[in-house]
mmCIF file of C-alpha atoms and ligand atoms in Angstrom:
data_model
loop_
_atom_site.group_PDB
_atom_site.id
_atom_site.type_symbol
_atom_site.label_atom_id
_atom_site.label_comp_id
_atom_site.label_asym_id
_atom_site.label_seq_id
_atom_site.Cartn_x
_atom_site.Cartn_y
_atom_site.Cartn_z
ATOM 1 C CA MET A 1 -15.443 76.685 -98.080
ATOM 2 C CA THR A 2 -15.349 73.021 -99.116
ATOM 3 C CA GLY A 3 -11.655 73.004 -98.098
ATOM 4 C CA VAL A 4 -12.457 73.481 -94.412
ATOM 5 C CA LEU A 5 -15.159 70.792 -94.585
ATOM 6 C CA ALA A 6 -12.913 68.270 -96.327
ATOM 7 C CA TYR A 7 -11.976 65.069 -94.511
ATOM 8 C CA GLU A 8 -8.525 65.413 -92.835
ATOM 9 C CA SER A 9 -8.319 69.192 -93.515
ATOM 10 C CA SER A 10 -7.469 69.724 -89.806
ATOM 11 C CA GLU A 11 -3.802 69.740 -88.782
ATOM 12 C CA LEU A 12 -4.786 67.556 -85.821
ATOM 13 C CA ASP A 13 -4.861 63.780 -86.101
ATOM 14 C CA TRP A 14 -5.228 61.694 -82.948
ATOM 15 C CA CYS A 15 -3.463 58.422 -82.240
ATOM 16 C CA GLU A 16 -6.327 56.123 -83.242
ATOM 17 C CA ASP A 17 -5.833 54.606 -86.733
ATOM 18 C CA ASN A 18 -7.968 56.322 -89.379
ATOM 19 C CA TYR A 19 -10.696 54.423 -91.267
ATOM 20 C CA LYS A 20 -9.892 51.179 -89.413
ATOM 21 C CA HIS A 21 -13.520 50.275 -88.676
ATOM 22 C CA SER A 22 -15.443 52.292 -91.283
ATOM 23 C CA GLU A 23 -14.616 53.972 -94.573
ATOM 24 C CA HIS A 24 -16.837 56.970 -93.608
ATOM 25 C CA ILE A 25 -15.620 57.477 -90.031
ATOM 26 C CA ALA A 26 -11.983 58.549 -89.644
ATOM 27 C CA GLU A 27 -11.597 57.736 -85.932
ATOM 28 C CA TYR A 28 -14.305 55.272 -84.958
ATOM 29 C CA PHE A 29 -13.707 54.900 -81.194
ATOM 30 C CA ASN A 30 -13.084 58.640 -80.729
ATOM 31 C CA THR A 31 -16.351 59.377 -82.574
ATOM 32 C CA MET A 32 -18.369 56.825 -80.598
ATOM 33 C CA SER A 33 -16.966 57.924 -77.217
ATOM 34 C CA SER A 34 -18.084 61.522 -77.991
ATOM 35 C CA LEU A 35 -21.633 60.160 -77.850
ATOM 36 C CA PHE A 36 -21.110 59.755 -74.095
ATOM 37 C CA PHE A 37 -21.951 63.487 -73.875
ATOM 38 C CA PHE A 38 -25.471 62.596 -75.071
ATOM 39 C CA VAL A 39 -25.865 60.174 -72.156
ATOM 40 C CA ILE A 40 -24.545 62.404 -69.349
ATOM 41 C CA SER A 41 -26.037 65.763 -70.476
ATOM 42 C CA PRO A 42 -29.774 64.873 -70.277
ATOM 43 C CA ILE A 43 -29.219 63.201 -66.878
ATOM 44 C CA MET A 44 -27.440 66.327 -65.573
ATOM 45 C CA LEU A 45 -30.203 68.555 -66.993
ATOM 46 C CA TYR A 46 -32.750 66.507 -65.069
ATOM 47 C CA LEU A 47 -30.715 66.303 -61.848
ATOM 48 C CA LEU A 48 -29.899 70.051 -61.736
ATOM 49 C CA HIS A 49 -33.457 71.190 -62.488
ATOM 50 C CA PRO A 50 -34.522 71.978 -58.871
ATOM 51 C CA TYR A 51 -31.380 74.103 -58.357
ATOM 52 C CA ALA A 52 -31.761 75.819 -61.767
ATOM 53 C CA ARG A 53 -35.431 76.624 -61.081
ATOM 54 C CA GLU A 54 -34.539 78.259 -57.757
ATOM 55 C CA ARG A 55 -31.326 80.023 -58.801
ATOM 56 C CA ASN A 56 -31.432 80.782 -62.547
ATOM 57 C CA LEU A 57 -32.877 78.777 -65.447
ATOM 58 C CA ALA A 58 -29.822 79.826 -67.526
ATOM 59 C CA VAL A 59 -27.957 77.067 -65.630
ATOM 60 C CA HIS A 60 -29.650 74.622 -68.031
ATOM 61 C CA LEU A 61 -27.729 76.203 -70.924
ATOM 62 C CA VAL A 62 -24.525 74.543 -69.616
ATOM 63 C CA TRP A 63 -25.729 70.981 -70.250
ATOM 64 C CA ILE A 64 -27.689 71.949 -73.369
ATOM 65 C CA MET A 65 -24.420 73.343 -74.786
ATOM 66 C CA MET A 66 -22.572 70.189 -73.671
ATOM 67 C CA ILE A 67 -24.852 68.211 -76.042
ATOM 68 C CA PHE A 68 -23.465 70.412 -78.843
ATOM 69 C CA VAL A 69 -19.889 69.854 -77.577
ATOM 70 C CA GLY A 70 -20.538 66.092 -77.971
ATOM 71 C CA LEU A 71 -22.094 66.566 -81.390
ATOM 72 C CA PHE A 72 -19.214 68.711 -82.692
ATOM 73 C CA SER A 73 -16.634 66.386 -81.134
ATOM 74 C CA ALA A 74 -18.222 63.403 -82.914
ATOM 75 C CA TYR A 75 -18.295 65.386 -86.193
ATOM 76 C CA PHE A 76 -14.616 66.359 -85.760
ATOM 77 C CA HIS A 77 -13.402 62.801 -85.124
ATOM 78 C CA MET A 78 -15.611 61.440 -87.883
ATOM 79 C CA THR A 79 -14.130 63.826 -90.482
ATOM 80 C CA LEU A 80 -10.935 65.281 -88.934
ATOM 81 C CA SER A 81 -11.970 68.440 -90.817
ATOM 82 C CA PHE A 82 -10.851 71.975 -89.919
ATOM 83 C CA MET A 83 -14.512 72.970 -89.494
ATOM 84 C CA GLY A 84 -14.996 70.062 -87.074
ATOM 85 C CA GLN A 85 -11.918 71.079 -85.067
ATOM 86 C CA MET A 86 -13.057 74.706 -84.741
ATOM 87 C CA LEU A 87 -16.648 73.766 -83.819
ATOM 88 C CA ASP A 88 -15.347 71.287 -81.220
ATOM 89 C CA GLU A 89 -12.917 73.749 -79.628
ATOM 90 C CA LEU A 90 -15.094 76.859 -79.816
ATOM 91 C CA SER A 91 -18.101 75.077 -78.295
ATOM 92 C CA ILE A 92 -15.893 74.064 -75.315
ATOM 93 C CA LEU A 93 -14.678 77.682 -75.008
ATOM 94 C CA TRP A 94 -18.264 79.026 -74.924
ATOM 95 C CA VAL A 95 -19.389 76.461 -72.301
ATOM 96 C CA ILE A 96 -16.447 77.453 -70.109
ATOM 97 C CA GLY A 97 -17.335 81.164 -70.642
ATOM 98 C CA LEU A 98 -20.935 80.465 -69.643
ATOM 99 C CA CYS A 99 -19.796 78.584 -66.490
ATOM 100 C CA TYR A 100 -17.606 81.523 -65.477
ATOM 101 C CA ALA A 101 -20.439 84.029 -66.040
ATOM 102 C CA LEU A 102 -22.887 81.930 -64.022
ATOM 103 C CA TRP A 103 -20.780 80.620 -61.179
ATOM 104 C CA PHE A 104 -17.451 82.351 -60.700
ATOM 105 C CA PRO A 105 -17.601 83.413 -57.002
ATOM 106 C CA CYS A 106 -18.288 87.152 -56.453
ATOM 107 C CA ARG A 107 -15.562 87.308 -53.812
ATOM 108 C CA LEU A 108 -12.922 86.293 -56.393
ATOM 109 C CA PHE A 109 -13.971 89.004 -58.893
ATOM 110 C CA PRO A 110 -11.177 91.476 -59.821
ATOM 111 C CA SER A 111 -11.434 94.552 -57.544
ATOM 112 C CA PHE A 112 -12.697 96.864 -60.337
ATOM 113 C CA ILE A 113 -15.767 94.615 -60.892
ATOM 114 C CA LYS A 114 -18.718 95.336 -58.631
ATOM 115 C CA ASP A 115 -21.461 92.951 -59.783
ATOM 116 C CA ARG A 116 -22.141 89.763 -61.785
ATOM 117 C CA THR A 117 -23.614 91.637 -64.754
ATOM 118 C CA THR A 118 -20.354 93.571 -65.290
ATOM 119 C CA PHE A 119 -18.345 90.377 -64.729
ATOM 120 C CA SER A 120 -20.482 88.519 -67.305
ATOM 121 C CA ARG A 121 -19.838 91.306 -69.844
ATOM 122 C CA LEU A 122 -16.097 90.991 -69.212
ATOM 123 C CA VAL A 123 -16.287 87.185 -69.662
ATOM 124 C CA MET A 124 -18.261 87.711 -72.883
ATOM 125 C CA ALA A 125 -15.595 90.132 -74.201
ATOM 126 C CA VAL A 126 -12.751 87.697 -73.322
ATOM 127 C CA THR A 127 -14.658 84.824 -74.983
ATOM 128 C CA VAL A 128 -15.245 86.826 -78.182
ATOM 129 C CA VAL A 129 -11.563 87.906 -78.355
ATOM 130 C CA THR A 130 -10.400 84.310 -77.697
ATOM 131 C CA THR A 131 -12.814 83.064 -80.391
ATOM 132 C CA LEU A 132 -11.331 85.465 -82.951
ATOM 133 C CA SER A 133 -7.739 84.680 -81.875
ATOM 134 C CA SER A 134 -8.400 80.951 -82.214
ATOM 135 C CA PHE A 135 -8.228 81.313 -86.018
ATOM 136 C CA VAL A 136 -4.687 82.765 -85.841
ATOM 137 C CA LYS A 137 -3.003 79.564 -84.640
ATOM 138 C CA PRO A 138 -5.614 76.788 -84.396
ATOM 139 C CA THR A 139 -3.095 74.188 -83.188
ATOM 140 C CA ALA A 140 -2.661 76.254 -79.983
ATOM 141 C CA ASN A 141 -6.406 76.274 -79.148
ATOM 142 C CA ALA A 142 -6.446 73.027 -77.176
ATOM 143 C CA TYR A 143 -3.591 74.276 -74.959
ATOM 144 C CA VAL A 144 -5.419 77.573 -74.284
ATOM 145 C CA LEU A 145 -8.509 75.549 -73.263
ATOM 146 C CA ASN A 146 -6.415 73.427 -70.918
ATOM 147 C CA CYS A 147 -5.105 76.667 -69.328
ATOM 148 C CA PHE A 148 -8.720 77.586 -68.530
ATOM 149 C CA ALA A 149 -9.050 74.171 -66.846
ATOM 150 C CA LEU A 150 -5.979 75.006 -64.711
ATOM 151 C CA HIS A 151 -7.565 78.327 -63.723
ATOM 152 C CA ILE A 152 -10.799 76.523 -62.760
ATOM 153 C CA ILE A 153 -8.793 74.150 -60.537
ATOM 154 C CA TYR A 154 -6.873 77.082 -58.996
ATOM 155 C CA SER A 155 -10.150 78.919 -58.210
ATOM 156 C CA LEU A 156 -11.611 75.701 -56.759
ATOM 157 C CA CYS A 157 -8.559 75.334 -54.484
ATOM 158 C CA LEU A 158 -9.100 78.910 -53.203
ATOM 159 C CA GLU A 159 -12.726 78.093 -52.444
ATOM 160 C CA MET A 160 -12.034 74.703 -50.832
ATOM 161 C CA ARG A 161 -9.332 76.087 -48.504
ATOM 162 C CA VAL A 162 -12.089 77.578 -46.312
ATOM 163 C CA CYS A 163 -14.583 74.738 -46.813
ATOM 164 C CA THR A 164 -15.329 72.287 -44.004
ATOM 165 C CA ASP A 165 -18.186 70.484 -45.752
ATOM 166 C CA GLN A 166 -16.954 66.866 -46.073
ATOM 167 C CA LYS A 167 -19.273 66.015 -48.991
ATOM 168 C CA ALA A 168 -18.035 69.065 -50.943
ATOM 169 C CA LEU A 169 -14.399 68.174 -50.191
ATOM 170 C CA ARG A 170 -14.961 64.590 -51.376
ATOM 171 C CA LEU A 171 -16.585 65.873 -54.570
ATOM 172 C CA CYS A 172 -13.674 68.258 -55.155
ATOM 173 C CA TRP A 173 -11.053 65.520 -54.792
ATOM 174 C CA SER A 174 -13.037 63.207 -57.071
ATOM 175 C CA ALA A 175 -13.297 65.956 -59.734
ATOM 176 C CA VAL A 176 -9.583 66.723 -59.544
ATOM 177 C CA ALA A 177 -8.660 63.006 -59.657
ATOM 178 C CA LEU A 178 -10.874 62.485 -62.722
ATOM 179 C CA TRP A 179 -9.333 65.534 -64.402
ATOM 180 C CA VAL A 180 -5.773 64.267 -63.674
ATOM 181 C CA LEU A 181 -6.670 60.871 -65.208
ATOM 182 C CA ALA A 182 -8.356 62.572 -68.185
ATOM 183 C CA ILE A 183 -5.538 65.003 -68.954
ATOM 184 C CA SER A 184 -2.967 62.172 -68.615
ATOM 185 C CA CYS A 185 -4.862 60.290 -71.340
ATOM 186 C CA TRP A 186 -5.056 63.432 -73.534
ATOM 187 C CA ILE A 187 -1.308 64.186 -73.185
ATOM 188 C CA SER A 188 -0.316 60.551 -73.619
ATOM 189 C CA ASP A 189 -2.374 60.239 -76.814
ATOM 190 C CA ARG A 190 -0.888 63.508 -78.139
ATOM 191 C CA PHE A 191 2.768 62.888 -77.324
ATOM 192 C CA GLY A 192 3.182 59.143 -76.697
ATOM 193 C CA CYS A 193 1.420 57.774 -79.750
ATOM 194 C CA SER A 194 4.314 55.655 -81.070
ATOM 195 C CA LEU A 195 4.432 53.748 -77.756
ATOM 196 C CA TRP A 196 0.656 53.156 -77.725
ATOM 197 C CA GLN A 197 0.774 52.012 -81.361
ATOM 198 C CA LYS A 198 3.430 49.426 -80.430
ATOM 199 C CA LEU A 199 1.129 48.255 -77.619
ATOM 200 C CA ASN A 200 -1.765 48.231 -80.116
ATOM 201 C CA PHE A 201 -3.845 50.425 -77.765
ATOM 202 C CA CYS A 202 -4.744 53.711 -79.450
ATOM 203 C CA TYR A 203 -7.897 54.547 -77.540
ATOM 204 C CA LEU A 204 -6.645 57.052 -74.974
ATOM 205 C CA HIS A 205 -8.307 60.064 -76.592
ATOM 206 C CA GLY A 206 -11.652 58.240 -76.503
ATOM 207 C CA ILE A 207 -11.097 57.456 -72.808
ATOM 208 C CA TRP A 208 -10.327 61.176 -72.280
ATOM 209 C CA HIS A 209 -13.795 62.035 -73.721
ATOM 210 C CA ILE A 210 -15.500 59.758 -71.173
ATOM 211 C CA LEU A 211 -13.427 60.950 -68.195
ATOM 212 C CA ILE A 212 -13.605 64.681 -68.996
ATOM 213 C CA VAL A 213 -17.387 64.737 -69.304
ATOM 214 C CA ILE A 214 -17.672 63.070 -65.878
ATOM 215 C CA ALA A 215 -15.031 65.482 -64.444
ATOM 216 C CA ALA A 216 -17.073 68.388 -65.888
ATOM 217 C CA ALA A 217 -20.238 66.979 -64.236
ATOM 218 C CA TYR A 218 -18.424 66.742 -60.881
ATOM 219 C CA ALA A 219 -16.716 70.156 -61.104
ATOM 220 C CA SER A 220 -19.800 72.028 -62.350
ATOM 221 C CA THR A 221 -22.016 70.491 -59.633
ATOM 222 C CA LEU A 222 -19.462 71.385 -56.965
ATOM 223 C CA ILE A 223 -19.239 75.007 -58.143
ATOM 224 C CA ALA A 224 -23.046 75.191 -58.405
ATOM 225 C CA TYR A 225 -23.343 73.770 -54.872
ATOM 226 C CA LEU A 226 -20.922 76.364 -53.422
ATOM 227 C CA ASP A 227 -22.862 79.035 -55.333
ATOM 228 C CA ALA A 228 -26.179 77.720 -53.936
ATOM 229 C CA LYS A 229 -24.867 77.736 -50.363
ATOM 230 C CA TYR A 230 -23.929 81.406 -50.761
ATOM 231 C CA GLU A 231 -26.734 82.706 -52.992
ATOM 232 C CA ILE A 232 -29.799 80.705 -51.904
ATOM 233 C CA PRO A 233 -28.924 79.557 -48.356
ATOM 234 C CA TYR A 234 -32.634 79.601 -47.375
ATOM 235 C CA ALA A 235 -33.145 76.672 -49.778
ATOM 236 C CA LEU A 236 -30.808 74.536 -47.582
ATOM 237 C CA PRO A 237 -28.802 73.010 -50.461
ATOM 238 C CA GLY A 238 -27.242 69.567 -50.005
ATOM 239 C CA LEU A 239 -25.229 67.172 -52.171
ATOM 240 C CA GLN A 240 -26.394 63.728 -53.275
ATOM 241 C CA TYR A 241 -25.394 61.153 -55.894
ATOM 242 C CA TRP A 242 -27.511 59.510 -58.602
ATOM 243 C CA PRO A 243 -28.537 56.721 -58.787
ATOM 244 C CA SER A 244 -27.623 56.095 -55.144
ATOM 245 C CA ASP A 245 -25.642 57.906 -52.472
ATOM 246 C CA ASN A 246 -24.111 54.588 -51.369
ATOM 247 C CA TRP A 247 -22.633 53.591 -54.729
ATOM 248 C CA LEU A 248 -18.907 54.111 -55.306
ATOM 249 C CA PHE A 249 -19.625 55.926 -58.595
ATOM 250 C CA GLY A 250 -22.557 58.191 -59.334
ATOM 251 C CA LEU A 251 -23.456 61.587 -60.728
ATOM 252 C CA PRO A 252 -23.587 64.373 -58.129
ATOM 253 C CA TYR A 253 -26.556 66.709 -57.857
ATOM 254 C CA ILE A 254 -27.985 69.385 -55.552
ATOM 255 C CA VAL A 255 -31.002 68.741 -53.349
ATOM 256 C CA LEU A 256 -32.908 71.680 -51.865
ATOM 257 C CA LYS A 257 -34.385 70.926 -48.464
ATOM 258 C CA GLY A 258 -35.914 74.412 -47.916
ATOM 259 C CA SER A 259 -37.872 76.420 -50.484
ATOM 260 C CA THR A 260 -38.821 80.104 -49.855
ATOM 261 C CA LYS A 261 -37.511 82.532 -52.483
ATOM 262 C CA THR A 262 -35.675 85.609 -51.130
ATOM 263 C CA GLN A 263 -33.439 88.338 -52.594
ATOM 264 C CA LYS A 264 -30.228 87.078 -54.307
ATOM 265 C CA ARG A 265 -26.904 88.652 -53.326
ATOM 266 C CA CYS A 266 -25.228 89.026 -56.749
HETATM 267 C C1 LIG B 1 -16.227 78.557 -62.545
HETATM 268 C C2 LIG B 1 -16.147 77.636 -63.690
HETATM 269 C C3 LIG B 1 -16.669 76.238 -63.468
HETATM 270 C C4 LIG B 1 -16.426 75.347 -64.625
HETATM 271 C C5 LIG B 1 -16.994 74.022 -64.482
HETATM 272 C C6 LIG B 1 -16.600 73.058 -65.565
HETATM 273 C C7 LIG B 1 -17.207 73.336 -66.882
HETATM 274 C C8 LIG B 1 -16.926 72.311 -67.911
HETATM 275 C C9 LIG B 1 -16.697 72.902 -69.192
HETATM 276 C C10 LIG B 1 -16.302 72.246 -70.299
HETATM 277 C C11 LIG B 1 -16.377 70.807 -70.498
HETATM 278 C C12 LIG B 1 -15.249 70.206 -71.242
HETATM 279 C C13 LIG B 1 -15.657 69.387 -72.395
HETATM 280 C C14 LIG B 1 -14.479 68.692 -73.029
HETATM 281 C C15 LIG B 1 -14.820 68.242 -74.419
HETATM 282 C C16 LIG B 1 -13.757 67.415 -75.052
HETATM 283 C C17 LIG B 1 -13.815 67.402 -76.556
HETATM 284 C C18 LIG B 1 -12.432 67.078 -77.066
HETATM 285 O O1 LIG B 1 -11.930 66.023 -76.811
HETATM 286 N N1 LIG B 1 -11.796 67.978 -77.753
HETATM 287 C C19 LIG B 1 -10.428 67.758 -78.138
HETATM 288 C C20 LIG B 1 -10.358 67.443 -79.614
HETATM 289 O O2 LIG B 1 -11.132 66.353 -79.886
HETATM 290 C C21 LIG B 1 -9.598 68.945 -77.792
HETATM 291 O O3 LIG B 1 -8.273 68.689 -78.148
HETATM 292 C C22 LIG B 1 -9.654 69.194 -76.332
HETATM 293 C C23 LIG B 1 -9.145 70.303 -75.833
HETATM 294 C C24 LIG B 1 -9.003 70.571 -74.370
HETATM 295 C C25 LIG B 1 -10.312 70.873 -73.719
HETATM 296 C C26 LIG B 1 -10.112 71.307 -72.306
HETATM 297 C C27 LIG B 1 -11.408 71.294 -71.565
HETATM 298 C C28 LIG B 1 -11.286 71.826 -70.181
HETATM 299 C C29 LIG B 1 -12.387 71.285 -69.368
HETATM 300 C C30 LIG B 1 -12.419 71.813 -67.999
HETATM 301 C C31 LIG B 1 -13.040 70.818 -67.078
HETATM 302 C C32 LIG B 1 -12.884 71.222 -65.684
HETATM 303 C C33 LIG B 1 -12.545 70.114 -64.807
HETATM 304 C C34 LIG B 1 -12.035 70.632 -63.509
HETATM 305 C C35 LIG B 1 -11.781 69.537 -62.560
HETATM 306 C C36 LIG B 1 -11.496 69.944 -61.189
HETATM 307 CA CA1 CA B 2 -5.927 59.271 -86.230
HETATM 308 ZN ZN1 ZN B 3 -11.813 64.590 -78.977
#
């Protein structure tokens, strides 16, 4: 057991120099940038509360679990332990599973699935199997997770093809652009480390942490907004940005201009 908790017991080691700034923290900047999850998650919990209250309080689990993703990510980069790696990757997998169960559009369900409860059970089964398989070849886990990201983007493209809502389209492009920037940093840190070491700039993985949490905030709000338009149309959902709609950068959230509760569709 102590083996998997030991410092540097993971096969992964990111580009940032180890123990450069602290003898107890393997990758200082990567650890500190994981704390960004603690900043964004409570804000998103607060901003999405009106939508969650109307639609399903389980929506709050997404950003509660993202706090754990940040915690496990910080623990992983602090220790580079195998336990840290698995906690980091499996917590991401379970957040993605939860997002699928909550928000994947009914009209994109496989034909043999008739309702969200059955779909959620299928997602649960896939998540459990993926969790167990992740111990077979742990170095492949990150690539499997990135494949889920590609499927999310593909599903978003299907949804946006029929969307004429300019605010939703802008949010979609912003989310995709942030993801492209984030994944470029992740790949560059993974495969271009010798170049970045020559340039004395080994912080790309830390920058990935900051960009991916914002991309997740954008993408999850967009999917929740499309879901709200379909499932609770009487609540007249709209999109706004915090702290101000007029700022170039802000966190998106859903405003509900109507209120009466009626029967949900799925
Ligand atoms: C219908 C589904 C809607 C889904 C909405 C999006 C839900 C967001 C879910 C997860 C958030 C990702 C959190 C990333 C944590 C990063 C921690 C980390 O750096 N881990 C690395 C090791 O330190 C590890 O190597 C990373 C592995 C890859 C993770 C891939 C995450 C995919 C995130 C998907 C984000 C969607 C963005 C879509 C943009 C249009
Ligand atoms: Ca390192
Ligand atoms: Zn990381």
